[in-house]
Short mmCIF file of C-alpha atoms and ligand atoms in Angstrom, two decimals:
data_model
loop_
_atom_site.label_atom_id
_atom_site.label_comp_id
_atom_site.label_asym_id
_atom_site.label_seq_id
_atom_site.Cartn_x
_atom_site.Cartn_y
_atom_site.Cartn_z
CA UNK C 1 100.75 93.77 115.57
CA UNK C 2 101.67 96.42 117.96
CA UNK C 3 99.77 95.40 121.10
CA UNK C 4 100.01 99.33 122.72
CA UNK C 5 97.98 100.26 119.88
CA UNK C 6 95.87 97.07 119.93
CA UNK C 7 95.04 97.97 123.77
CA UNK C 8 94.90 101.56 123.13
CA UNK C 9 92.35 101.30 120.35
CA UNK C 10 90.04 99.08 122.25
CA UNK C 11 90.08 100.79 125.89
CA UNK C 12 86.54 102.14 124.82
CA UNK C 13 84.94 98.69 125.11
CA UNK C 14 84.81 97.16 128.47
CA UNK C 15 86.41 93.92 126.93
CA UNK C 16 86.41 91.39 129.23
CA UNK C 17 89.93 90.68 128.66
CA UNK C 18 92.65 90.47 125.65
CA UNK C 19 94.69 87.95 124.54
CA UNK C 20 97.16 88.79 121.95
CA UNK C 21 99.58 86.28 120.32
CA UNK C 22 102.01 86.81 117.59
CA UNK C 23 101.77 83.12 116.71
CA UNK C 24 99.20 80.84 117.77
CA UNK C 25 97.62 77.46 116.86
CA UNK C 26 93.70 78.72 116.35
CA UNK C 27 92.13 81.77 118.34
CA UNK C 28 89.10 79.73 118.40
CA UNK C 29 90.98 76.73 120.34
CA UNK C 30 92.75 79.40 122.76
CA UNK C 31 88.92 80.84 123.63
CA UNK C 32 87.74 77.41 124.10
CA UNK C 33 90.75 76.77 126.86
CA UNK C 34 90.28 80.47 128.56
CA UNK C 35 86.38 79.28 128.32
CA UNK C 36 87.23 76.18 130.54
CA UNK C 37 89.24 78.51 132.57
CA UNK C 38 86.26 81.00 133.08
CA UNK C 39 86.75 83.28 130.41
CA UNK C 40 85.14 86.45 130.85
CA UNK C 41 82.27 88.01 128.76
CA UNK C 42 83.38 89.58 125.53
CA UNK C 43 86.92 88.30 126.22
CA UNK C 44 88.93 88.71 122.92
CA UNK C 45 91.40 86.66 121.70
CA UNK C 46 93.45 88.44 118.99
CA UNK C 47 96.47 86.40 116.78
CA UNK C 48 98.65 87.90 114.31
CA UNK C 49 99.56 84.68 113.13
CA UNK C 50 97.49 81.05 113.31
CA UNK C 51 99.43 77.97 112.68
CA UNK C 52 96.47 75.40 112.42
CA UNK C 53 93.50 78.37 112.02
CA UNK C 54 90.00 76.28 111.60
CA UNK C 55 87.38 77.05 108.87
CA UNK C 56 83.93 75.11 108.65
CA UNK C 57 83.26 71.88 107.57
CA UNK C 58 87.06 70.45 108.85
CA UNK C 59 88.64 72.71 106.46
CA UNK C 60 92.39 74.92 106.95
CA UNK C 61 92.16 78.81 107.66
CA UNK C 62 95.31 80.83 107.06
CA UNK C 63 96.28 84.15 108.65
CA UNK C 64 98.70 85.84 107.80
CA UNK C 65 100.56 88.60 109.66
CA UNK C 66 100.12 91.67 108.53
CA UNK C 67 97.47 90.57 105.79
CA UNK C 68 94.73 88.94 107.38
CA UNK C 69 92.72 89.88 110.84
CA UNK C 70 91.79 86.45 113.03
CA UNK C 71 90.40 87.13 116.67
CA UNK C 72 87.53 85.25 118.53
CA UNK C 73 85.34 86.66 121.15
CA UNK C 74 83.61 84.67 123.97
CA UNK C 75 79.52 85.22 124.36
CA UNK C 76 77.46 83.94 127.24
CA UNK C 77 73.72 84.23 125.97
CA UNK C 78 71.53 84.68 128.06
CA UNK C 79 68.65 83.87 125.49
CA UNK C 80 67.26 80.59 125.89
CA UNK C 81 66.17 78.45 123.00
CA UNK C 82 67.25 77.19 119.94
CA UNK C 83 66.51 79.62 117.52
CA UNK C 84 69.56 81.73 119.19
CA UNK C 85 72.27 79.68 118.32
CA UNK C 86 71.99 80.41 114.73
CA UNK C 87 71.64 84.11 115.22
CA UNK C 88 74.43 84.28 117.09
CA UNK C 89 76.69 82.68 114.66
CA UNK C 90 75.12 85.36 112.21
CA UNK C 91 75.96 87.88 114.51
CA UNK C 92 80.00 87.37 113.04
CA UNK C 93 78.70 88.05 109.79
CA UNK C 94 76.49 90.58 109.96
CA UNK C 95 78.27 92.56 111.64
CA UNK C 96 81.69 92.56 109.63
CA UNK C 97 79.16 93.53 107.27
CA UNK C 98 78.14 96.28 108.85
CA UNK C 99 81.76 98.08 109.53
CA UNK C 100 82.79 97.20 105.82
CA UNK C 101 79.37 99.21 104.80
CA UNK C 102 79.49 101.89 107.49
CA UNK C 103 82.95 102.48 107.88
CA UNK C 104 84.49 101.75 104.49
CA UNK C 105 81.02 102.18 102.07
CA UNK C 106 81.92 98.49 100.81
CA UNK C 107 78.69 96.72 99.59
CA UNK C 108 79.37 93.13 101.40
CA UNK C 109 77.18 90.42 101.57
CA UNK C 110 76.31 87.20 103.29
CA UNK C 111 76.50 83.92 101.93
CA UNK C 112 74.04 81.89 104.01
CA UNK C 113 74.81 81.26 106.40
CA UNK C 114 77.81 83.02 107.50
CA UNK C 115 80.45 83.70 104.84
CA UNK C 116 81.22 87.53 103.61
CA UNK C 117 81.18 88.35 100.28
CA UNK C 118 82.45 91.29 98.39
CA UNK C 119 81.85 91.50 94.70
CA UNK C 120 80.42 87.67 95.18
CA UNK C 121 83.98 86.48 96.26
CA UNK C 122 85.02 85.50 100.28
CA UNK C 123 86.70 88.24 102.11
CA UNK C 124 85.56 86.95 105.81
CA UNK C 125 84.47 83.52 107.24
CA UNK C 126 82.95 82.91 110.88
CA UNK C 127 83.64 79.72 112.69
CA UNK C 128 80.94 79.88 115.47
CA UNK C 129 81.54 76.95 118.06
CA UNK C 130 79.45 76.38 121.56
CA UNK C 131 80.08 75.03 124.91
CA UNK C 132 77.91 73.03 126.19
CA UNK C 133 76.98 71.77 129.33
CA UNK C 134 74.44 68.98 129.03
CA UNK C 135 71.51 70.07 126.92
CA UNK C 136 72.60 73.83 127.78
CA UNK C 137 74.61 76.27 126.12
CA UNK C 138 77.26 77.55 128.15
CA UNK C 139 79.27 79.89 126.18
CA UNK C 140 79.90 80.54 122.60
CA UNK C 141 83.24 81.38 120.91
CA UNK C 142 82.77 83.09 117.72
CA UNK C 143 85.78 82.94 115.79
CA UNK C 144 86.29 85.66 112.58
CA UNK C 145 88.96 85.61 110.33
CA UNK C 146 88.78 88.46 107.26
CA UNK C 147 91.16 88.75 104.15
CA UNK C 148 92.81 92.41 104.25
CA UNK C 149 95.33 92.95 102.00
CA UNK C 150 96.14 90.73 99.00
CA UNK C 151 99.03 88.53 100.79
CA UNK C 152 96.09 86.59 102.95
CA UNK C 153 94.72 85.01 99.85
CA UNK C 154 98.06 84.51 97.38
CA UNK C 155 99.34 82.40 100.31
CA UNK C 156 96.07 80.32 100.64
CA UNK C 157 96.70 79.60 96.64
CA UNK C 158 100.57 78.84 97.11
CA UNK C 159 99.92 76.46 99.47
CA UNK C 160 98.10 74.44 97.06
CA UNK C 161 94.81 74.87 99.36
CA UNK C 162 91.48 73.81 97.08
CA UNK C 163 89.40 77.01 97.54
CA UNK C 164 86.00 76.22 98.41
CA UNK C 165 84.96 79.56 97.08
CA UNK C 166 86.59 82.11 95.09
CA UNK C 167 88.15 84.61 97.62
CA UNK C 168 88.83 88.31 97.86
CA UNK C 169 90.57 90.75 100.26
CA UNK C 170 89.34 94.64 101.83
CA UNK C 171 92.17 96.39 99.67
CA UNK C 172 90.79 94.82 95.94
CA UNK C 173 87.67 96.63 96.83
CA UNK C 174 88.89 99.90 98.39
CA UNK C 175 91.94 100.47 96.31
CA UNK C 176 93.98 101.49 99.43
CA UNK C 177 95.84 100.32 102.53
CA UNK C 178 93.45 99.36 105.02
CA UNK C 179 94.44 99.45 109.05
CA UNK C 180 93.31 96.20 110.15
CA UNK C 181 93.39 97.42 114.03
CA UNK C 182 90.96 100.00 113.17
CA UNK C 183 88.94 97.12 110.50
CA UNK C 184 89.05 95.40 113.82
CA UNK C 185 87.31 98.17 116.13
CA UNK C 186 84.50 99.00 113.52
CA UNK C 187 83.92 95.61 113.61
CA UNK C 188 83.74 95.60 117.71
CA UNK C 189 81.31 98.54 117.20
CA UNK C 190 78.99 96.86 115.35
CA UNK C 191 79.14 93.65 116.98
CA UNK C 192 78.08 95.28 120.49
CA UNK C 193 75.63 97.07 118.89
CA UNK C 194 74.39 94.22 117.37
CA UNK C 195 74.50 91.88 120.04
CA UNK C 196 72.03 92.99 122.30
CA UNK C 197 69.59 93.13 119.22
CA UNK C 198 69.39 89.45 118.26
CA UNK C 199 66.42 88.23 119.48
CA UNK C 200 64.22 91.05 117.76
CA UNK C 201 62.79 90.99 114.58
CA UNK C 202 64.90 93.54 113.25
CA UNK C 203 68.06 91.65 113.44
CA UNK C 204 66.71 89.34 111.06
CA UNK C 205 65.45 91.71 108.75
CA UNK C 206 68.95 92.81 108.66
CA UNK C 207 70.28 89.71 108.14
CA UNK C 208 67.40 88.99 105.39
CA UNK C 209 68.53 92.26 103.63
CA UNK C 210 72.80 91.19 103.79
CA UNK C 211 71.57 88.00 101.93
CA UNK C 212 74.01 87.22 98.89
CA UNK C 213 72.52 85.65 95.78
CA UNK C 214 68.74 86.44 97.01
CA UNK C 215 66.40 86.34 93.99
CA UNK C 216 68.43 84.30 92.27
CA UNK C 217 68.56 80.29 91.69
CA UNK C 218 71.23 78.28 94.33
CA UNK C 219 72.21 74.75 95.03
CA UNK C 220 72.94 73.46 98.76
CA UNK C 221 75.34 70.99 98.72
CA UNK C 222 75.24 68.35 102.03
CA UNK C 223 78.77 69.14 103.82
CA UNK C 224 80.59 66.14 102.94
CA UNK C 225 84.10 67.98 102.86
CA UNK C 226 84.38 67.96 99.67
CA UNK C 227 84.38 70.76 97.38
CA UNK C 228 84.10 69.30 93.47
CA UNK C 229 80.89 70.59 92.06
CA UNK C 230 80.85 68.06 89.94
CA UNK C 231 79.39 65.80 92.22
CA UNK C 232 75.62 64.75 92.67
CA UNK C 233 74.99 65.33 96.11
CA UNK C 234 73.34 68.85 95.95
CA UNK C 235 70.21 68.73 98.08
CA UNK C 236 68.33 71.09 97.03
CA UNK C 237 67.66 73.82 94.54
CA UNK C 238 65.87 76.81 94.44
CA UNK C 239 65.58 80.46 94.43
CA UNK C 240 66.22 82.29 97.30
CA UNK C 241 63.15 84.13 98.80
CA UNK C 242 64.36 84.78 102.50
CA UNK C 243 64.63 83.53 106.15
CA UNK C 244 62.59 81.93 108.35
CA UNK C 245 63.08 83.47 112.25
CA UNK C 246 64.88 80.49 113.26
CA UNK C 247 67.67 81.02 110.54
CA UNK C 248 66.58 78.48 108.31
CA UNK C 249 66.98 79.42 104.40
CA UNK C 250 63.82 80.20 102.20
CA UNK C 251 63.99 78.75 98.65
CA UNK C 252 60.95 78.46 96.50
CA UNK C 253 61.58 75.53 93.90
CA UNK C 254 61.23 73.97 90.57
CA UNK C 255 57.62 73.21 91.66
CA UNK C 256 57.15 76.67 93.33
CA UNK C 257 56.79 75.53 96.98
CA UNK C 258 58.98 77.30 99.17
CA UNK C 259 61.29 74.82 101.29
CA UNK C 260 63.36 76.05 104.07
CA UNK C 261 66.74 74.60 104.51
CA UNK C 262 67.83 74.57 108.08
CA UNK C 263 70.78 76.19 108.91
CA UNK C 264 73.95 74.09 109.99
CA UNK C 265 76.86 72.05 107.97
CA UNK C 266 75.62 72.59 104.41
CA UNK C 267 76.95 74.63 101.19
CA UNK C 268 75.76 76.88 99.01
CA UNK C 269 76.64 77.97 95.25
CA UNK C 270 74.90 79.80 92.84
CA UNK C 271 73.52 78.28 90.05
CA UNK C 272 75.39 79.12 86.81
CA UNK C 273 72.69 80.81 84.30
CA UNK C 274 72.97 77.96 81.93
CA UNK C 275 72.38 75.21 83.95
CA UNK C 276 68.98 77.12 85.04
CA UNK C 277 65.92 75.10 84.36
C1 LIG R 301 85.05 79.54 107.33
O1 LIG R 301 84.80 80.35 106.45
O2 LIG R 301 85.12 78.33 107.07
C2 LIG R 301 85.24 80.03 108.73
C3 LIG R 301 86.61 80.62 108.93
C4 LIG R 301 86.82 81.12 110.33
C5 LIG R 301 88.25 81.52 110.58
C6 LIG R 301 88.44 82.18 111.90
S1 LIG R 301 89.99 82.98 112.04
C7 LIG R 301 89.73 83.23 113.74
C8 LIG R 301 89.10 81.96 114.27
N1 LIG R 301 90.10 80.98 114.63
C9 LIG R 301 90.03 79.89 113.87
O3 LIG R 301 90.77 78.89 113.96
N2 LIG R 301 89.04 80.03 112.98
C10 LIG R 301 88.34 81.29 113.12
#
């Protein structure tokens, strides 16, 4: 990544600092260490290349140079309370949403809680992770990594990686070459604009409105790491109806009462057609 153009096409942002690496463990762990160094607000850390990248759950994420976009911001919030923490980690989703609609006209979606779909396959994951002190939140790094061009996901598949979740890239949906600097600064946009919106009602309703799979039946798996669908540990099941203002996830089931699943380590997959009761 050329880092001229990386600084260039940023100077409109009042960053609180960049840090760009060609190669790099996980942009998430570098935030963390600049956090315990006093990392400043909005300070971005950008990687062209991450050699142990971190997805959810304990799982691998792979960037690739030139394919895939990885970068993690630090947050302080201000906001007090629990129902923030979830919004905030939202806040990575919605708001790659938002540039791929905006900028690009791409339809994504959210997976609850904070995957990106396009065409019901992955193109983005957010890896949200806070710093505490005591009982209070300190800082929070929220990592994003997004599939660009169609190298980012052949190499998850060579490397004999079990996808969680069938994936996708930018380019498969736009049919041209995407500039993942500038995929990166509509991204930036939106995420500012966003940011200073998420304790208000309206942020939800966005969020409500991104939801993938709403209106139709879903299973939510406990995280247990492990990603065969085969086995019986979904926890619930239900049709999705909404969200409840602390993030939690609305499903009315079998018996018609609606249950809210709170948001944190779980899984969810739609229910194939057949199998619905
Ligand atoms: C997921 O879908 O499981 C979340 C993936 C998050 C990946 C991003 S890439 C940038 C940042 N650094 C990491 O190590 N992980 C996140």
């Amino acid at each position: 990544m050329d880092q001229n153009r990386l600084h260039k096409s940023l100077a409109d942002f009042h960053l609180g600092g960049i840090r760009y690496f060609d190669s790099l463990d996980s942009t998430n762990d570098e935030a963390m260490r600049w956090v315990e160094e006093g990392a400043p607000e909005l300070g971005l850390v950008i990687a062209a290349e991450q050699t142990a990248g971190r997805g959810r759950q304990g799982r691998s994420w792979y960037t690739i140079p030139g394919a895939s976009l990885a970068f993690s911001l630090v947050l302080y919030p201000k906001e007090r309370g629990t129902f923030i923490l979830p919004r905030l980690t939202a806040l990575g989703a919605l708001a790659v949403r938002e540039a791929l609609q905006t900028y690009y006209g791409i339809p994504a979606q959210i997976k609850w809680p904070n995957d990106v779909l396009l065409d019901r396959r992955k193109v983005a994951g957010v890896l949200a992770e806070a710093h505490w002190s005591g009982e209070t939140l300190k800082a929070l790094v929220l990592g994003i990594g997004i599939n660009v061009s169609s190298a980012s996901i052949r190499t998850v598949s060579s490397q004999g990686a079990l996808l969680p979740f069938p994936s996708t890239y930018v380019e498969a949906i736009l049919d041209r070459p995407v500039d993942p600097l500038e995929l990166l600064h509509e991204i930036l946009v939106e995420l500012i604009r966003l940011r200073s919106r998420v304790g208000l009602p309206e942020f939800m309703q966005a969020w409500e409105r991104s939801l993938a799979f709403r209106g139709e039946w879903v299973r939510i798996f406990q995280a247990d790491g492990s990603f065969q669908e085969d086995l019986p540990s979904s926890i619930e099941e239900g049709m999705i109806v909404g969200l409840a203002p602390d993030g939690s996830l609305k499903l009315r089931d079998h018996a018609g009462e609606v249950v809210a699943i709170r948001f944190g380590e779980v899984r969810l997959r739609p229910v194939p057609v057949s199998s619905q009761a």
